[in-house]
Coordinates of N, CA and C in Angstrom, one line a residue:
M166 N 11.8 -18.5 5.8 CA 10.8 -18.9 4.8 C 9.5 -19.0 5.5
I167 N 9.4 -19.7 6.6 CA 8.2 -19.9 7.3 C 7.5 -18.6 7.7
Q168 N 8.3 -17.6 8.2 CA 7.8 -16.4 8.6 C 7.2 -15.6 7.4
I169 N 7.8 -15.7 6.3 CA 7.2 -15.0 5.1 C 5.9 -15.7 4.7
A170 N 5.8 -17.0 4.7 CA 4.6 -17.7 4.4 C 3.5 -17.5 5.4
D171 N 3.9 -17.1 6.6 CA 2.9 -16.9 7.7 C 2.4 -15.5 7.7
H172 N 2.8 -14.7 6.7 CA 2.4 -13.2 6.7 C 0.8 -13.1 6.8
R173 N 0.4 -12.2 7.6 CA -1.0 -11.9 7.7 C -1.2 -10.4 8.1
V174 N -2.3 -9.8 7.6 CA -2.6 -8.4 7.9 C -3.3 -8.4 9.3
H175 N -2.9 -7.4 10.1 CA -3.5 -7.2 11.4 C -4.2 -5.8 11.4
R176 N -5.5 -5.9 11.8 CA -6.3 -4.6 11.9 C -6.8 -4.4 13.3
R177 N -6.5 -5.2 14.2 CA -6.9 -5.0 15.6 C -5.6 -5.1 16.5
Y178 N -5.5 -4.1 17.3 CA -4.2 -4.0 18.1 C -4.5 -3.9 19.6
S179 N -3.6 -4.3 20.4 CA -3.7 -4.1 21.9 C -3.4 -2.6 22.2
D180 N -3.6 -2.3 23.4 CA -3.4 -0.9 23.9 C -1.9 -0.6 24.1
R181 N -1.1 -1.6 24.0 CA 0.4 -1.5 24.3 C 1.0 -0.5 23.2
P182 N 1.6 0.5 23.6 CA 2.2 1.4 22.7 C 3.4 0.8 22.0
V183 N 3.8 1.4 20.8 CA 5.0 1.0 20.1 C 6.0 2.1 20.4
E184 N 7.1 1.8 21.0 CA 8.0 2.8 21.5 C 8.6 3.6 20.3
P185 N 8.9 4.9 20.4 CA 9.4 5.6 19.3 C 10.8 5.1 18.8
D186 N 11.6 4.5 19.7 CA 12.9 3.9 19.2 C 12.6 2.7 18.3
L187 N 11.6 2.0 18.6 CA 11.2 0.8 17.8 C 10.7 1.3 16.5
I188 N 9.9 2.3 16.4 CA 9.4 2.8 15.2 C 10.6 3.3 14.3
R189 N 11.5 4.0 15.0 CA 12.6 4.5 14.2 C 13.5 3.4 13.7
L190 N 13.6 2.3 14.4 CA 14.4 1.1 14.0 C 13.7 0.5 12.7
I191 N 12.3 0.4 12.8 CA 11.6 -0.2 11.6 C 11.8 0.7 10.4
C192 N 11.8 2.1 10.6 CA 12.1 3.0 9.5 C 13.4 2.8 8.9
A193 N 14.4 2.6 9.8 CA 15.8 2.4 9.4 C 15.9 1.1 8.6
L194 N 15.2 0.1 9.0 CA 15.3 -1.2 8.3 C 14.6 -1.1 7.0
A195 N 13.4 -0.4 7.0 CA 12.7 -0.2 5.7 C 13.5 0.5 4.7
L196 N 14.2 1.5 5.1 CA 15.0 2.4 4.2 C 16.3 1.7 3.9
S197 N 16.7 0.6 4.5 CA 17.9 -0.2 4.1 C 17.5 -1.1 2.9
A198 N 16.3 -1.1 2.5 CA 15.8 -2.0 1.4 C 16.5 -1.7 0.1
P199 N 16.5 -2.6 -0.9 CA 17.1 -2.3 -2.2 C 16.4 -1.1 -2.8
S200 N 17.2 -0.3 -3.5 CA 16.6 0.9 -4.2 C 17.2 1.0 -5.6
K201 N 16.4 1.4 -6.5 CA 16.8 1.4 -7.9 C 18.0 2.3 -8.1
S202 N 19.1 1.7 -8.6 CA 20.4 2.5 -8.8 C 20.9 3.2 -7.6
D203 N 20.5 2.8 -6.4 CA 20.9 3.4 -5.1 C 20.4 4.9 -5.1
L204 N 19.2 5.2 -5.8 CA 18.7 6.5 -5.8 C 18.0 6.9 -4.6
Q205 N 17.4 6.0 -3.8 CA 16.8 6.2 -2.5 C 15.7 7.3 -2.6
Q206 N 14.7 7.0 -3.5 CA 13.6 7.9 -3.8 C 12.4 7.6 -3.0
R207 N 12.5 7.5 -1.6 CA 11.4 7.2 -0.8 C 11.7 7.7 0.6
D208 N 10.6 8.2 1.2 CA 10.7 8.8 2.6 C 9.6 8.2 3.4
I209 N 9.6 8.4 4.7 CA 8.6 8.0 5.6 C 8.2 9.2 6.5
V210 N 6.9 9.4 6.7 CA 6.4 10.4 7.6 C 5.8 9.6 8.8
V211 N 6.3 9.8 10.0 CA 5.7 9.2 11.2 C 4.7 10.2 11.7
V212 N 3.5 9.8 11.8 CA 2.4 10.7 12.2 C 2.2 10.5 13.7
T213 N 2.7 11.5 14.5 CA 2.5 11.5 16.0 C 1.5 12.5 16.5
D214 N 1.2 13.5 15.7 CA 0.2 14.5 16.1 C -1.2 13.9 16.1
P215 N -1.8 13.8 17.3 CA -3.2 13.2 17.4 C -4.2 13.9 16.5
A216 N -4.2 15.2 16.3 CA -5.1 15.9 15.5 C -4.9 15.6 14.0
L217 N -3.7 15.4 13.6 CA -3.4 15.1 12.2 C -3.8 13.6 12.0
R218 N -3.6 12.8 12.9 CA -4.1 11.4 12.7 C -5.6 11.3 12.6
R219 N -6.3 12.1 13.5 CA -7.8 12.1 13.4 C -8.2 12.7 12.1
R220 N -7.5 13.6 11.5 CA -7.9 14.2 10.2 C -7.8 13.2 9.1
I221 N -6.7 12.4 9.1 CA -6.5 11.3 8.1 C -7.6 10.2 8.3
A222 N -7.8 9.9 9.6 CA -8.7 8.8 9.8 C -10.2 9.2 9.5
A223 N -10.5 10.5 9.5 CA -11.8 10.9 9.4 C -12.4 10.6 8.0
F224 N -11.5 10.6 6.9 CA -12.0 10.3 5.6 C -11.9 8.8 5.3
L225 N -11.6 8.0 6.3 CA -11.5 6.5 6.2 C -12.3 5.9 7.3
P226 N -13.6 6.3 7.5 CA -14.4 5.8 8.6 C -14.6 4.3 8.6
H227 N -14.5 3.7 7.4 CA -14.7 2.3 7.3 C -13.4 1.5 7.6
M228 N -12.4 2.2 8.0 CA -11.1 1.6 8.4 C -10.8 2.2 9.8
P229 N -11.5 1.7 10.9 CA -11.2 2.3 12.2 C -9.8 2.0 12.7
W230 N -9.1 1.0 12.1 CA -7.8 0.7 12.6 C -6.8 1.9 12.2
V231 N -7.1 2.7 11.3 CA -6.3 3.9 11.0 C -6.3 4.8 12.2
R232 N -7.4 4.9 12.9 CA -7.5 5.8 14.1 C -7.0 5.1 15.3
E233 N -7.2 3.7 15.4 CA -6.9 3.0 16.6 C -5.5 2.4 16.7
A234 N -4.8 2.2 15.6 CA -3.5 1.6 15.7 C -2.6 2.5 16.6
P235 N -1.7 1.9 17.4 CA -0.8 2.6 18.2 C 0.1 3.6 17.5
A236 N 0.5 3.2 16.2 CA 1.4 4.0 15.4 C 0.9 4.0 14.0
F237 N 1.1 5.2 13.3 CA 0.7 5.3 11.9 C 1.8 6.1 11.2
L238 N 2.2 5.5 10.0 CA 3.2 6.1 9.2 C 2.7 6.2 7.8
V239 N 3.3 7.1 7.0 CA 3.0 7.3 5.6 C 4.2 7.2 4.8
F240 N 4.2 6.2 3.9 CA 5.3 6.0 3.0 C 5.1 6.8 1.8
C241 N 6.2 7.6 1.4 CA 6.1 8.5 0.3 C 7.0 8.2 -0.9
A242 N 6.6 8.5 -2.1 CA 7.5 8.4 -3.2 C 8.1 9.8 -3.4
N243 N 9.4 9.8 -3.4 CA 10.1 11.1 -3.5 C 10.9 11.3 -4.8
G244 N 10.3 12.1 -5.6 CA 11.0 12.5 -6.9 C 11.6 13.9 -6.8
A245 N 11.6 14.5 -5.6 CA 12.1 15.8 -5.5 C 13.6 15.9 -5.2
R246 N 14.1 14.9 -4.5 CA 15.5 15.0 -4.0 C 16.6 15.0 -5.1
L247 N 16.4 14.1 -6.1 CA 17.4 14.0 -7.2 C 17.5 15.3 -8.0
P248 N 16.4 15.9 -8.4 CA 16.5 17.2 -9.1 C 17.2 18.3 -8.2
E249 N 16.9 18.3 -6.9 CA 17.5 19.2 -6.0 C 19.0 19.0 -5.9
I250 N 19.4 17.7 -5.8 CA 20.8 17.3 -5.8 C 21.5 17.8 -7.1
A251 N 20.9 17.6 -8.2 CA 21.4 18.0 -9.5 C 21.7 19.5 -9.5
R252 N 20.7 20.3 -9.0 CA 20.9 21.7 -8.9 C 22.0 22.1 -8.0
M253 N 22.1 21.4 -6.8 CA 23.2 21.7 -5.9 C 24.5 21.4 -6.4
R254 N 24.6 20.4 -7.3 CA 25.9 20.0 -7.9 C 26.2 20.7 -9.2
G255 N 25.3 21.6 -9.6 CA 25.5 22.3 -10.9 C 25.4 21.4 -12.1
K256 N 24.5 20.4 -12.0 CA 24.3 19.5 -13.2 C 22.9 19.6 -13.7
P257 N 22.7 19.3 -15.0 CA 21.3 19.3 -15.5 C 20.6 18.0 -15.0
F258 N 19.3 18.1 -14.9 CA 18.5 16.9 -14.6 C 17.8 16.5 -15.8
A259 N 18.3 15.5 -16.5 CA 17.8 15.1 -17.8 C 16.8 14.0 -17.8
N260 N 16.3 13.6 -16.6 CA 15.4 12.5 -16.6 C 14.1 12.8 -15.9
D261 N 13.6 14.0 -16.3 CA 12.3 14.5 -15.8 C 11.1 13.9 -16.7
H262 N 10.9 12.6 -16.5 CA 9.8 12.0 -17.3 C 9.3 10.8 -16.5
L263 N 8.5 10.0 -17.1 CA 7.8 8.9 -16.4 C 8.7 8.1 -15.5
D264 N 9.9 7.8 -15.9 CA 10.8 7.0 -15.2 C 11.0 7.5 -13.8
L265 N 11.1 8.8 -13.6 CA 11.3 9.4 -12.3 C 10.1 9.0 -11.3
F266 N 8.9 9.1 -11.8 CA 7.7 8.7 -11.0 C 7.7 7.2 -10.8
F267 N 8.0 6.4 -11.8 CA 8.0 5.0 -11.7 C 9.0 4.5 -10.7
N268 N 10.2 5.0 -10.8 CA 11.3 4.6 -9.8 C 11.0 5.0 -8.4
A269 N 10.4 6.2 -8.2 CA 10.1 6.6 -6.9 C 9.0 5.8 -6.2
T270 N 8.0 5.5 -7.0 CA 6.9 4.6 -6.4 C 7.4 3.2 -6.2
A271 N 8.2 2.7 -7.1 CA 8.8 1.4 -6.8 C 9.6 1.3 -5.6
D272 N 10.4 2.4 -5.4 CA 11.3 2.5 -4.1 C 10.4 2.5 -2.9
A273 N 9.3 3.3 -3.0 CA 8.4 3.4 -1.8 C 7.7 2.0 -1.5
A274 N 7.4 1.3 -2.6 CA 6.7 0.0 -2.4 C 7.7 -1.0 -1.8
I275 N 9.0 -1.0 -2.2 CA 10.0 -1.9 -1.7 C 10.2 -1.6 -0.2
A276 N 10.3 -0.3 0.1 CA 10.5 0.1 1.5 C 9.3 -0.4 2.4
L277 N 8.1 -0.2 1.9 CA 6.9 -0.6 2.6 C 6.9 -2.1 2.9
A278 N 7.3 -2.9 1.8 CA 7.3 -4.4 2.0 C 8.4 -4.7 3.0
T279 N 9.5 -4.0 3.0 CA 10.6 -4.3 4.0 C 10.1 -4.0 5.4
A280 N 9.4 -2.9 5.5 CA 8.9 -2.5 6.8 C 7.9 -3.6 7.4
I281 N 7.1 -4.2 6.5 CA 6.2 -5.2 7.0 C 7.1 -6.4 7.5
R282 N 8.1 -6.8 6.8 CA 8.9 -7.9 7.2 C 9.6 -7.6 8.6
A283 N 10.1 -6.3 8.7 CA 10.8 -5.9 9.9 C 9.8 -5.9 11.1
A284 N 8.6 -5.4 10.9 CA 7.7 -5.4 12.0 C 7.3 -6.8 12.4
E285 N 7.0 -7.6 11.5 CA 6.6 -9.0 11.8 C 7.7 -9.8 12.5
A286 N 9.0 -9.5 12.1 CA 10.1 -10.2 12.8 C 10.2 -9.8 14.3
M287 N 9.6 -8.6 14.6 CA 9.7 -8.1 16.0 C 8.4 -8.5 16.8
G288 N 7.5 -9.2 16.1 CA 6.2 -9.6 16.7 C 5.1 -8.6 16.6
L289 N 5.4 -7.5 15.8 CA 4.3 -6.5 15.6 C 3.4 -6.9 14.5
G290 N 2.2 -6.3 14.5 CA 1.3 -6.5 13.4 C 1.2 -5.2 12.6
C291 N 0.8 -5.3 11.3 CA 0.7 -4.1 10.5 C -0.4 -4.2 9.4
C292 N -0.7 -3.1 8.8 CA -1.7 -3.1 7.8 C -1.4 -1.9 6.8
P293 N -1.0 -2.1 5.6 CA -0.8 -1.0 4.6 C -2.2 -0.4 4.3
I294 N -2.2 0.9 4.0 CA -3.4 1.6 3.7 C -3.2 2.4 2.4
S295 N -3.6 1.7 1.3 CA -3.5 2.4 0.0 C -4.5 3.5 -0.2
E296 N -5.6 3.4 0.5 CA -6.7 4.3 0.3 C -6.4 5.8 0.7
I297 N -5.2 6.0 1.3 CA -4.9 7.4 1.5 C -4.7 8.2 0.2
R298 N -4.5 7.4 -0.9 CA -4.4 8.0 -2.2 C -5.7 8.5 -2.7
N299 N -6.8 8.0 -2.1 CA -8.1 8.5 -2.5 C -8.3 10.0 -2.1
N300 N -7.5 10.5 -1.2 CA -7.5 11.8 -0.7 C -6.1 12.4 -0.8
A301 N -5.4 12.1 -1.9 CA -4.0 12.4 -1.9 C -3.6 13.9 -1.8
R302 N -4.5 14.8 -2.4 CA -4.2 16.2 -2.3 C -4.2 16.7 -0.8
D303 N -5.3 16.3 -0.1 CA -5.3 16.8 1.3 C -4.2 16.2 2.1
V304 N -4.0 14.9 2.0 CA -2.9 14.2 2.7 C -1.6 14.9 2.5
S305 N -1.3 15.2 1.2 CA -0.1 15.9 0.9 C 0.0 17.3 1.6
D306 N -1.1 18.0 1.6 CA -1.1 19.3 2.2 C -0.9 19.1 3.7
W307 N -1.6 18.2 4.3 CA -1.5 18.0 5.8 C -0.1 17.6 6.2
L308 N 0.6 16.8 5.4 CA 1.9 16.4 5.7 C 3.0 17.3 5.2
A309 N 2.6 18.4 4.6 CA 3.5 19.4 4.0 C 4.5 18.8 3.0
L310 N 4.0 17.9 2.2 CA 4.8 17.3 1.2 C 5.2 18.3 0.1
P311 N 6.4 18.4 -0.3 CA 6.8 19.3 -1.3 C 6.4 18.8 -2.7
E312 N 6.6 19.6 -3.7 CA 6.4 19.2 -5.1 C 7.2 17.9 -5.4
R313 N 6.6 17.0 -6.2 CA 7.3 15.8 -6.6 C 7.5 14.8 -5.4
V314 N 6.8 15.0 -4.3 CA 6.7 14.0 -3.2 C 5.2 13.7 -3.0
I315 N 4.8 12.4 -3.1 CA 3.4 12.1 -3.0 C 3.3 10.9 -2.0
P316 N 2.1 10.9 -1.3 CA 1.8 9.8 -0.4 C 1.6 8.5 -1.2
F317 N 2.3 7.4 -0.9 CA 2.2 6.1 -1.5 C 1.2 5.2 -0.8
A318 N 1.4 5.1 0.6 CA 0.5 4.3 1.4 C 0.7 4.6 2.8
G319 N -0.4 4.5 3.6 CA -0.3 4.6 5.0 C 0.1 3.2 5.6
F320 N 0.4 3.2 6.9 CA 1.0 2.0 7.5 C 0.6 2.0 9.0
C321 N -0.4 1.1 9.3 CA -0.8 0.9 10.7 C 0.1 0.0 11.3
L322 N 0.5 0.3 12.6 CA 1.5 -0.6 13.3 C 1.1 -0.7 14.7
G323 N 1.2 -1.9 15.3 CA 0.9 -2.1 16.7 C 1.1 -3.6 17.1
W324 N 0.9 -3.9 18.3 CA 1.0 -5.2 18.8 C -0.4 -5.9 18.6
P325 N -0.4 -7.0 17.9 CA -1.7 -7.6 17.5 C -2.5 -8.0 18.7
A326 N -3.8 -7.8 18.5 CA -4.8 -8.2 19.5 C -5.4 -9.5 19.3
D327 N -5.1 -10.1 18.1 CA -5.6 -11.4 17.8 C -4.6 -12.1 16.8
A328 N -4.8 -13.3 16.4 CA -3.9 -14.0 15.5 C -3.9 -13.6 14.1
G329 N -4.9 -12.8 13.7 CA -5.0 -12.4 12.3 C -5.4 -13.6 11.4
Q330 N -5.3 -13.4 10.1 CA -5.7 -14.5 9.2 C -4.9 -14.4 8.0
I331 N -4.4 -15.5 7.5 CA -3.6 -15.6 6.3 C -4.6 -15.6 5.1
S332 N -4.3 -14.7 4.1 CA -5.1 -14.7 2.9 C -4.5 -15.6 1.8
P333 N -5.2 -16.6 1.4 CA -4.7 -17.5 0.3 C -4.4 -16.7 -0.9
R334 N -3.4 -17.0 -1.7 CA -3.0 -16.3 -2.9 C -3.3 -17.1 -4.1
L335 N -3.3 -16.5 -5.3 CA -3.5 -17.1 -6.5 C -2.5 -18.2 -6.7
P336 N -2.8 -19.3 -7.4 CA -1.8 -20.4 -7.6 C -0.7 -20.0 -8.5
L337 N 0.5 -20.7 -8.3 CA 1.7 -20.4 -9.1 C 1.4 -20.7 -10.6
A338 N 0.5 -21.6 -10.9 CA 0.2 -21.9 -12.3 C -0.4 -20.7 -13.0
T339 N -1.0 -19.8 -12.2 CA -1.5 -18.5 -12.8 C -0.5 -17.4 -12.8
T340 N 0.4 -17.4 -11.9 CA 1.3 -16.2 -11.7 C 2.7 -16.4 -12.0
V341 N 3.2 -17.6 -12.2 CA 4.6 -17.8 -12.5 C 4.7 -18.4 -13.9
H342 N 5.6 -17.8 -14.7 CA 5.7 -18.2 -16.1 C 7.1 -18.6 -16.4
E343 N 7.3 -19.4 -17.3 CA 8.7 -19.9 -17.7 C 9.0 -19.5 -19.1
D344 N 10.0 -18.7 -19.3 CA 10.5 -18.2 -20.6 C 9.5 -17.2 -21.2
R345 N 8.3 -17.5 -21.3 CA 7.3 -16.6 -22.0 C 6.0 -16.6 -21.1
Y346 N 5.4 -15.4 -21.1 CA 4.1 -15.3 -20.4 C 3.1 -16.2 -21.1
G347 N 2.3 -16.9 -20.2 CA 1.2 -17.7 -20.7 C 0.4 -18.2 -19.6
C348 N -0.9 -18.1 -19.8 CA -1.9 -18.6 -18.8 C -3.1 -19.1 -19.5
T349 N -3.1 -20.3 -19.9 CA -4.2 -20.9 -20.7 C -5.3 -21.5 -19.9
T350 N -5.0 -21.6 -18.6 CA -6.0 -22.2 -17.7 C -6.6 -21.3 -16.7
L351 N -6.6 -20.0 -17.0 CA -7.1 -19.0 -16.0 C -8.5 -19.3 -15.5
A352 N -9.4 -19.6 -16.3 CA -10.8 -19.8 -15.8 C -10.9 -21.0 -14.8
T353 N -10.2 -22.1 -15.1 CA -10.3 -23.2 -14.2 C -9.4 -22.9 -13.0
D354 N -8.3 -22.2 -13.1 CA -7.5 -21.9 -12.0 C -8.3 -21.0 -11.0
L355 N -9.0 -20.0 -11.6 CA -9.8 -19.1 -10.8 C -10.9 -19.8 -10.0
A356 N -11.5 -20.7 -10.7 CA -12.6 -21.4 -10.1 C -12.1 -22.2 -8.9
A357 N -11.0 -22.9 -9.1 CA -10.4 -23.6 -8.0 C -10.0 -22.7 -6.8
Y358 N -9.4 -21.6 -7.2 CA -8.9 -20.7 -6.2 C -10.1 -20.1 -5.4
D359 N -11.2 -19.7 -6.1 CA -12.4 -19.2 -5.5 C -12.9 -20.2 -4.5
R360 N -13.0 -21.4 -4.8 CA -13.5 -22.5 -3.9 C -12.6 -22.6 -2.7
R361 N -11.3 -22.6 -2.9 CA -10.4 -22.7 -1.8 C -10.5 -21.5 -0.9
R362 N -10.6 -20.3 -1.5 CA -10.7 -19.1 -0.7 C -12.0 -19.0 0.1
R363 N -13.1 -19.4 -0.5 CA -14.4 -19.4 0.2 C -14.3 -20.3 1.4
A364 N -13.7 -21.4 1.3 CA -13.6 -22.4 2.4 C -12.7 -21.9 3.5
Q365 N -11.7 -21.1 3.2 CA -10.7 -20.7 4.2 C -11.1 -19.3 4.7
Q366 N -11.5 -18.4 3.8 CA -11.7 -17.0 4.2 C -12.9 -16.4 3.4
P367 N -14.1 -16.8 3.8 CA -15.3 -16.3 3.0 C -15.5 -14.8 3.3
Y368 N -16.0 -14.1 2.3 CA -16.3 -12.7 2.4 C -17.5 -12.5 3.3
P369 N -17.4 -11.6 4.3 CA -18.6 -11.4 5.2 C -19.8 -10.8 4.5
E370 N -19.6 -10.1 3.3 CA -20.7 -9.5 2.6 C -20.3 -9.3 1.1
Q371 N -21.2 -9.2 0.3 CA -21.0 -9.0 -1.1 C -21.1 -7.6 -1.5
R372 N -20.2 -7.2 -2.4 CA -20.2 -5.8 -2.9 C -21.4 -5.4 -3.7
N373 N -21.9 -4.2 -3.4 CA -22.9 -3.6 -4.3 C -24.0 -4.5 -4.8
T374 N -24.7 -5.1 -3.9 CA -25.8 -6.1 -4.3 C -26.9 -5.3 -5.0
A375 N -27.0 -4.0 -4.7 CA -28.1 -3.3 -5.4 C -27.9 -3.3 -6.9
R376 N -26.6 -3.3 -7.3 CA -26.3 -3.3 -8.8 C -26.2 -4.7 -9.3
W377 N -25.5 -5.5 -8.6 CA -25.1 -6.8 -9.1 C -25.9 -8.0 -8.6
G378 N -26.7 -7.8 -7.6 CA -27.4 -8.9 -7.0 C -26.6 -9.8 -6.1
E379 N -27.2 -10.8 -5.6 CA -26.5 -11.8 -4.7 C -26.0 -12.9 -5.6
A380 N -24.7 -13.2 -5.5 CA -24.1 -14.3 -6.2 C -24.1 -15.5 -5.4
V381 N -24.5 -16.7 -6.0 CA -24.5 -17.9 -5.3 C -23.1 -18.3 -4.8
D382 N -22.2 -18.3 -5.7 CA -20.8 -18.6 -5.3 C -19.9 -17.3 -5.4
Y383 N -19.9 -16.6 -4.3 CA -19.2 -15.3 -4.3 C -17.8 -15.6 -3.8
G384 N -16.8 -15.4 -4.7 CA -15.4 -15.6 -4.4 C -14.6 -14.4 -4.7
W385 N -13.3 -14.7 -4.7 CA -12.3 -13.6 -4.9 C -12.5 -12.9 -6.3
S386 N -12.7 -13.7 -7.3 CA -12.8 -13.2 -8.7 C -14.0 -12.3 -8.8
E387 N -15.1 -12.7 -8.3 CA -16.4 -11.9 -8.3 C -16.2 -10.6 -7.5
D388 N -15.6 -10.7 -6.4 CA -15.4 -9.6 -5.5 C -14.5 -8.5 -6.2
K389 N -13.4 -9.0 -6.8 CA -12.5 -8.0 -7.5 C -13.1 -7.5 -8.8
A390 N -13.9 -8.3 -9.5 CA -14.6 -7.8 -10.7 C -15.6 -6.7 -10.3
R391 N -16.3 -6.9 -9.2 CA -17.2 -5.8 -8.7 C -16.5 -4.6 -8.2
Q392 N -15.4 -4.8 -7.5 CA -14.6 -3.7 -7.0 C -14.2 -2.8 -8.1
Y393 N -13.6 -3.3 -9.2 CA -13.1 -2.5 -10.3 C -14.1 -2.2 -11.3
A394 N -15.4 -2.6 -11.1 CA -16.5 -2.1 -12.0 C -16.8 -0.7 -11.6
E395 N -16.4 -0.2 -10.5 CA -16.6 1.2 -10.1 C -15.4 2.0 -10.3
P396 N -15.5 3.2 -10.8 CA -14.3 4.1 -11.0 C -13.6 4.4 -9.7
Q397 N -12.3 4.3 -9.7 CA -11.5 4.6 -8.5 C -10.3 5.5 -8.8
R398 N -10.1 6.5 -8.0 CA -8.9 7.4 -8.2 C -8.8 8.0 -9.6
T399 N -9.9 8.4 -10.2 CA -9.9 8.9 -11.5 C -9.1 10.2 -11.7
E400 N -8.9 10.9 -10.5 CA -8.2 12.1 -10.5 C -6.8 12.0 -10.2
F401 N -6.3 10.8 -9.9 CA -4.9 10.6 -9.4 C -3.9 11.0 -10.4
G402 N -4.1 10.7 -11.7 CA -3.1 11.1 -12.7 C -3.0 12.6 -12.8
A403 N -4.1 13.3 -12.7 CA -4.1 14.8 -12.7 C -3.3 15.3 -11.4
F404 N -3.6 14.7 -10.3 CA -2.9 15.0 -9.1 C -1.4 14.9 -9.2
V405 N -1.0 13.7 -9.7 CA 0.5 13.5 -9.9 C 1.1 14.5 -10.8
R406 N 0.5 14.9 -11.9 CA 1.0 15.9 -12.7 C 1.0 17.3 -12.0
Q407 N 0.0 17.5 -11.3 CA -0.1 18.8 -10.6 C 1.0 18.9 -9.6
R408 N 1.5 17.8 -9.0 CA 2.5 17.8 -8.0 C 3.9 17.8 -8.7
G409 N 4.0 18.0 -10.0 CA 5.2 18.2 -10.7 C 5.8 17.1 -11.4
F410 N 5.2 15.9 -11.3 CA 5.7 14.7 -12.1 C 5.3 14.8 -13.5
R411 N 6.2 14.5 -14.4 CA 5.9 14.4 -15.9 C 5.7 12.9 -16.2
L412 N 4.6 12.6 -16.8 CA 4.3 11.2 -17.1 C 4.4 10.8 -18.5
D413 N 5.3 11.5 -19.3 CA 5.5 11.1 -20.7 C 6.8 10.4 -20.9

């Protein structure tokens, strides 16, 4: 329990390499995670080609840890394997709809979370990279992902160069519900959370001050409101459909 509560993202790593056998063990542990109906709709690509890593890192210049981490993996949602198994076994595949995509991405997310726990148990540090989906088409081409397999998240891995920092989370009063969903105190809960987060982990800078100006009390809620005031991944739905997933 203490180890889970002590989770922190690491973006700075020592020069010590992560041995291939250790990476393979982390992959094995990640893929031993629970999977919807034992369908196992998730794969991992271990990026070892320096040129390929540089290509991925080049479109994320604000994330130098993608280039600098000793190891980099890409977790993928795999909706291709089950239709292929159905074809091999001479059976129809009657579930080519939104649930295929939903289950594959959920499996990838669970595997990623399990990889984080496995890495931390070994003393390693890591950082998930969701922004690879900002360039999902190119990443898919570079990794030679087939139809119905899409990149879910990158994963930086290495031996931590510093202690990292724990990010305080929203209070349980906001996020845990009993019997029925309800949160009547969101405004006051957020205000208290913003104050606590500013005291423990203040933001080094404010987003898009040219548009929104400088906030006197800049906290998590203001940061996230500004972040999602700008369109993000507006082409992702079209990309997912283009890769063969049906979303109806």
